Amino acid sequence: MEDKRNIQIIEWEHLDKKKFYVFGVAMTMMIRVSVYPFTLIRTRLQVQKGKSLYHGTFDAFIKILRADGVTGLYRGFLVNTFTLISGQCYVTTYELTRKFVADYSQSNTVKSLVAGGSASLVAQSITVPIDVVSQHLMMQRKGERMGRFQVRGSPEGRGIVAFGQTKDIIRQILRADGLRGFYRGYVASLLTYIPNSAVWWPFYHFYADKRCPVSAY
């Protein structure tokens, strides 16, 4: 016997908005806490000259722990959490754009293509400036300078805490590059994520619309 089923498409009006936003942010935050140290290590390995500081992922992990403790693996994390906003804006833009396009076309391909591209445009416009600041914060370490900017410590020799460092980096970016400094790599990000999102969603709905045979014994 064959049981043919369609995958149900959940539209914007079907969502429980309160649960969607609360659980979405909570789950994304848990994932972010788990992977952030490796994001920081990857960024430093990509920026360093040859093997001047770290000889690999494990070596970087140990050296950062010894020099700065666990907090050293989470430099820039507080700023980076603001990218959670872009994730929620992505889904919201996607669903609302699909709803808007539905007034002009009932084709899932058209709705998904336009909505996917629009969602990535909005998300990247929010994400890129946050990423620029958080990546500069990831480069802050005791001793040798890694990035373009260096956070200045207090006169007593203590480092300035949390968002004090963020303000310092923001001022230095503004002074060096103006507002454009927060959008370094913006066009490259758009050229990467907009086509990806615009193509992915139509394929998702294409396969969801297909009847999938499931054998029952």
Short mmCIF file of C-alpha atoms in Angstrom, two decimals:
data_model
loop_
_atom_site.label_atom_id
_atom_site.label_comp_id
_atom_site.label_asym_id
_atom_site.label_seq_id
_atom_site.Cartn_x
_atom_site.Cartn_y
_atom_site.Cartn_z
CA MET A 1 0.00 0.00 0.00
CA GLU A 2 1.05 3.53 -0.60
CA ASP A 3 0.03 6.44 1.59
CA LYS A 4 0.47 9.69 -0.34
CA ARG A 5 0.78 12.78 1.81
CA ASN A 6 1.46 16.43 1.16
CA ILE A 7 3.74 18.41 3.45
CA GLN A 8 1.64 21.17 4.99
CA ILE A 9 2.78 24.72 4.24
CA ILE A 10 2.55 26.92 7.34
CA GLU A 11 1.62 30.46 6.32
CA TRP A 12 2.01 33.64 8.41
CA GLU A 13 -1.57 33.65 9.66
CA HIS A 14 -1.16 30.09 11.01
CA LEU A 15 1.77 30.96 13.29
CA ASP A 16 1.45 31.50 17.02
CA LYS A 17 3.53 34.70 16.97
CA LYS A 18 4.27 34.76 20.71
CA LYS A 19 5.60 31.20 20.79
CA PHE A 20 7.42 31.64 17.49
CA TYR A 21 9.45 34.65 18.63
CA VAL A 22 10.10 33.47 22.20
CA PHE A 23 11.15 29.91 21.31
CA GLY A 24 12.97 31.03 18.18
CA VAL A 25 15.19 33.47 20.10
CA ALA A 26 15.75 31.01 22.98
CA MET A 27 16.83 28.14 20.72
CA THR A 28 19.06 30.36 18.59
CA MET A 29 20.70 31.76 21.73
CA MET A 30 21.50 28.25 23.03
CA ILE A 31 23.11 27.33 19.71
CA ARG A 32 25.04 30.62 19.64
CA VAL A 33 26.46 30.05 23.14
CA SER A 34 27.69 26.60 22.07
CA VAL A 35 29.40 27.58 18.81
CA TYR A 36 30.63 31.13 19.53
CA PRO A 37 34.07 30.12 20.92
CA PHE A 38 34.80 28.27 17.67
CA THR A 39 33.62 31.27 15.64
CA LEU A 40 36.09 33.44 17.56
CA ILE A 41 38.91 30.93 17.07
CA ARG A 42 38.16 30.61 13.34
CA THR A 43 38.21 34.40 12.96
CA ARG A 44 41.57 34.71 14.71
CA LEU A 45 43.10 31.88 12.71
CA GLN A 46 41.98 33.54 9.47
CA VAL A 47 43.42 36.93 10.47
CA GLN A 48 46.77 35.92 12.00
CA LYS A 49 49.98 36.09 9.95
CA GLY A 50 50.97 32.53 9.12
CA LYS A 51 51.21 30.67 12.42
CA SER A 52 52.55 33.59 14.41
CA LEU A 53 50.13 33.11 17.31
CA TYR A 54 48.29 29.81 16.99
CA HIS A 55 49.22 26.54 15.32
CA GLY A 56 45.65 25.31 14.95
CA THR A 57 42.21 25.19 16.51
CA PHE A 58 43.17 23.23 19.64
CA ASP A 59 46.31 25.32 20.19
CA ALA A 60 44.27 28.54 19.91
CA PHE A 61 41.65 27.19 22.33
CA ILE A 62 44.27 26.38 24.99
CA LYS A 63 46.22 29.63 24.57
CA ILE A 64 43.09 31.82 24.75
CA LEU A 65 41.94 29.97 27.88
CA ARG A 66 45.35 30.42 29.55
CA ALA A 67 45.63 34.10 28.63
CA ASP A 68 42.07 35.33 29.18
CA GLY A 69 40.08 32.50 30.74
CA VAL A 70 36.64 31.41 29.53
CA THR A 71 35.60 35.03 28.97
CA GLY A 72 38.34 35.31 26.35
CA LEU A 73 36.42 32.82 24.20
CA TYR A 74 33.37 35.09 24.31
CA ARG A 75 34.87 38.44 23.34
CA GLY A 76 32.26 40.35 21.35
CA PHE A 77 29.52 37.88 22.30
CA LEU A 78 27.17 40.46 23.84
CA VAL A 79 27.30 42.56 20.68
CA ASN A 80 26.94 39.48 18.48
CA THR A 81 23.69 38.50 20.23
CA PHE A 82 22.03 41.50 18.56
CA THR A 83 22.17 39.51 15.33
CA LEU A 84 19.31 37.48 16.83
CA ILE A 85 17.16 40.43 15.80
CA SER A 86 18.14 39.90 12.17
CA GLY A 87 17.05 36.26 12.34
CA GLN A 88 13.58 37.23 13.52
CA CYS A 89 13.43 40.05 10.95
CA TYR A 90 14.39 37.55 8.24
CA VAL A 91 11.47 35.23 8.98
CA THR A 92 9.03 38.11 9.51
CA THR A 93 10.05 39.76 6.22
CA TYR A 94 9.83 36.44 4.41
CA GLU A 95 6.32 35.65 5.64
CA LEU A 96 4.92 39.17 5.19
CA THR A 97 6.43 39.45 1.69
CA ARG A 98 4.89 36.10 0.71
CA LYS A 99 1.54 37.40 1.96
CA PHE A 100 1.95 40.62 -0.02
CA VAL A 101 3.02 38.88 -3.25
CA ALA A 102 0.05 36.48 -2.91
CA ASP A 103 -2.19 39.41 -3.93
CA TYR A 104 -0.50 39.37 -7.34
CA SER A 105 0.52 35.74 -7.84
CA GLN A 106 -0.50 32.41 -6.34
CA SER A 107 2.65 30.71 -7.58
CA ASN A 108 4.70 29.38 -4.65
CA THR A 109 7.83 29.77 -6.77
CA VAL A 110 7.25 33.49 -7.37
CA LYS A 111 6.23 34.16 -3.76
CA SER A 112 9.21 32.28 -2.36
CA LEU A 113 11.71 33.81 -4.79
CA VAL A 114 10.72 37.41 -4.00
CA ALA A 115 10.24 36.77 -0.28
CA GLY A 116 13.54 34.89 0.13
CA GLY A 117 15.56 37.63 -1.56
CA SER A 118 13.80 40.40 0.37
CA ALA A 119 14.29 38.60 3.69
CA SER A 120 18.04 38.27 3.12
CA LEU A 121 18.33 41.93 2.11
CA VAL A 122 16.74 43.03 5.39
CA ALA A 123 18.66 40.51 7.51
CA GLN A 124 22.07 41.38 6.05
CA SER A 125 21.43 45.11 6.43
CA ILE A 126 21.08 44.47 10.17
CA THR A 127 23.72 41.75 10.53
CA VAL A 128 26.73 43.25 8.72
CA PRO A 129 27.31 46.28 11.02
CA ILE A 130 26.92 44.07 14.10
CA ASP A 131 29.34 41.50 12.66
CA VAL A 132 31.91 44.19 11.86
CA VAL A 133 31.92 45.45 15.46
CA SER A 134 31.86 41.97 17.04
CA GLN A 135 34.72 40.75 14.81
CA HIS A 136 36.88 43.69 15.85
CA LEU A 137 36.14 42.79 19.46
CA MET A 138 37.12 39.17 18.76
CA MET A 139 40.55 40.45 17.73
CA GLN A 140 41.21 42.04 21.13
CA ARG A 141 43.81 40.14 23.13
CA LYS A 142 46.57 40.78 25.64
CA GLY A 143 49.89 41.43 24.01
CA GLU A 144 50.24 41.56 20.23
CA ARG A 145 47.75 43.56 18.22
CA MET A 146 45.71 41.44 15.79
CA GLY A 147 43.16 43.76 14.21
CA ARG A 148 43.09 47.29 12.84
CA PHE A 149 41.81 48.73 16.10
CA GLN A 150 42.93 48.28 19.69
CA VAL A 151 40.68 48.87 22.68
CA ARG A 152 42.36 51.24 25.09
CA GLY A 153 42.47 50.26 28.77
CA SER A 154 41.69 52.58 31.67
CA PRO A 155 44.44 54.79 33.21
CA GLU A 156 44.72 52.34 36.13
CA GLY A 157 45.66 49.58 33.71
CA ARG A 158 42.35 47.73 33.91
CA GLY A 159 40.49 46.89 30.74
CA ILE A 160 37.22 48.71 30.09
CA VAL A 161 34.31 46.31 30.44
CA ALA A 162 31.61 44.95 28.14
CA PHE A 163 29.92 47.74 26.20
CA GLY A 164 32.70 50.19 27.07
CA GLN A 165 34.89 48.25 24.64
CA THR A 166 32.09 48.29 22.08
CA LYS A 167 31.78 52.08 22.29
CA ASP A 168 35.52 52.43 21.89
CA ILE A 169 35.57 50.22 18.76
CA ILE A 170 32.56 52.06 17.27
CA ARG A 171 34.30 55.42 17.78
CA GLN A 172 37.48 54.16 16.13
CA ILE A 173 35.57 52.76 13.12
CA LEU A 174 33.69 56.05 12.71
CA ARG A 175 36.90 58.05 12.99
CA ALA A 176 38.77 55.89 10.49
CA ASP A 177 36.09 55.05 7.91
CA GLY A 178 32.88 56.90 8.74
CA LEU A 179 29.54 55.10 8.49
CA ARG A 180 30.80 53.09 5.51
CA GLY A 181 33.18 51.33 7.89
CA PHE A 182 30.24 49.44 9.40
CA TYR A 183 29.31 48.04 6.00
CA ARG A 184 32.62 46.52 4.91
CA GLY A 185 31.75 43.39 2.95
CA TYR A 186 28.07 44.37 2.70
CA VAL A 187 27.82 43.96 -1.08
CA ALA A 188 29.66 40.62 -0.91
CA SER A 189 27.22 39.47 1.77
CA LEU A 190 24.23 40.48 -0.35
CA LEU A 191 25.66 38.68 -3.40
CA THR A 192 26.10 35.57 -1.25
CA TYR A 193 22.90 35.43 0.77
CA ILE A 194 20.23 36.95 -1.50
CA PRO A 195 20.67 34.44 -4.37
CA ASN A 196 21.01 31.59 -1.88
CA SER A 197 17.81 32.49 -0.07
CA ALA A 198 15.92 33.38 -3.25
CA VAL A 199 16.71 29.97 -4.76
CA TRP A 200 16.44 27.82 -1.62
CA TRP A 201 12.85 28.69 -0.70
CA PRO A 202 11.31 27.93 -4.11
CA PHE A 203 12.97 24.50 -4.02
CA TYR A 204 11.63 23.94 -0.51
CA HIS A 205 8.07 24.67 -1.61
CA PHE A 206 8.56 22.71 -4.84
CA TYR A 207 9.38 19.55 -2.88
CA ALA A 208 6.72 20.29 -0.26
CA ASP A 209 4.09 20.44 -2.99
CA LYS A 210 5.12 17.06 -4.35
CA ARG A 211 3.30 14.00 -3.06
CA CYS A 212 5.80 11.80 -1.23
CA PRO A 213 5.01 8.06 -1.37
CA VAL A 214 5.32 6.34 2.01
CA SER A 215 5.18 2.55 2.07
CA ALA A 216 2.99 1.03 4.76
CA TYR A 217 3.26 -2.62 5.71
#
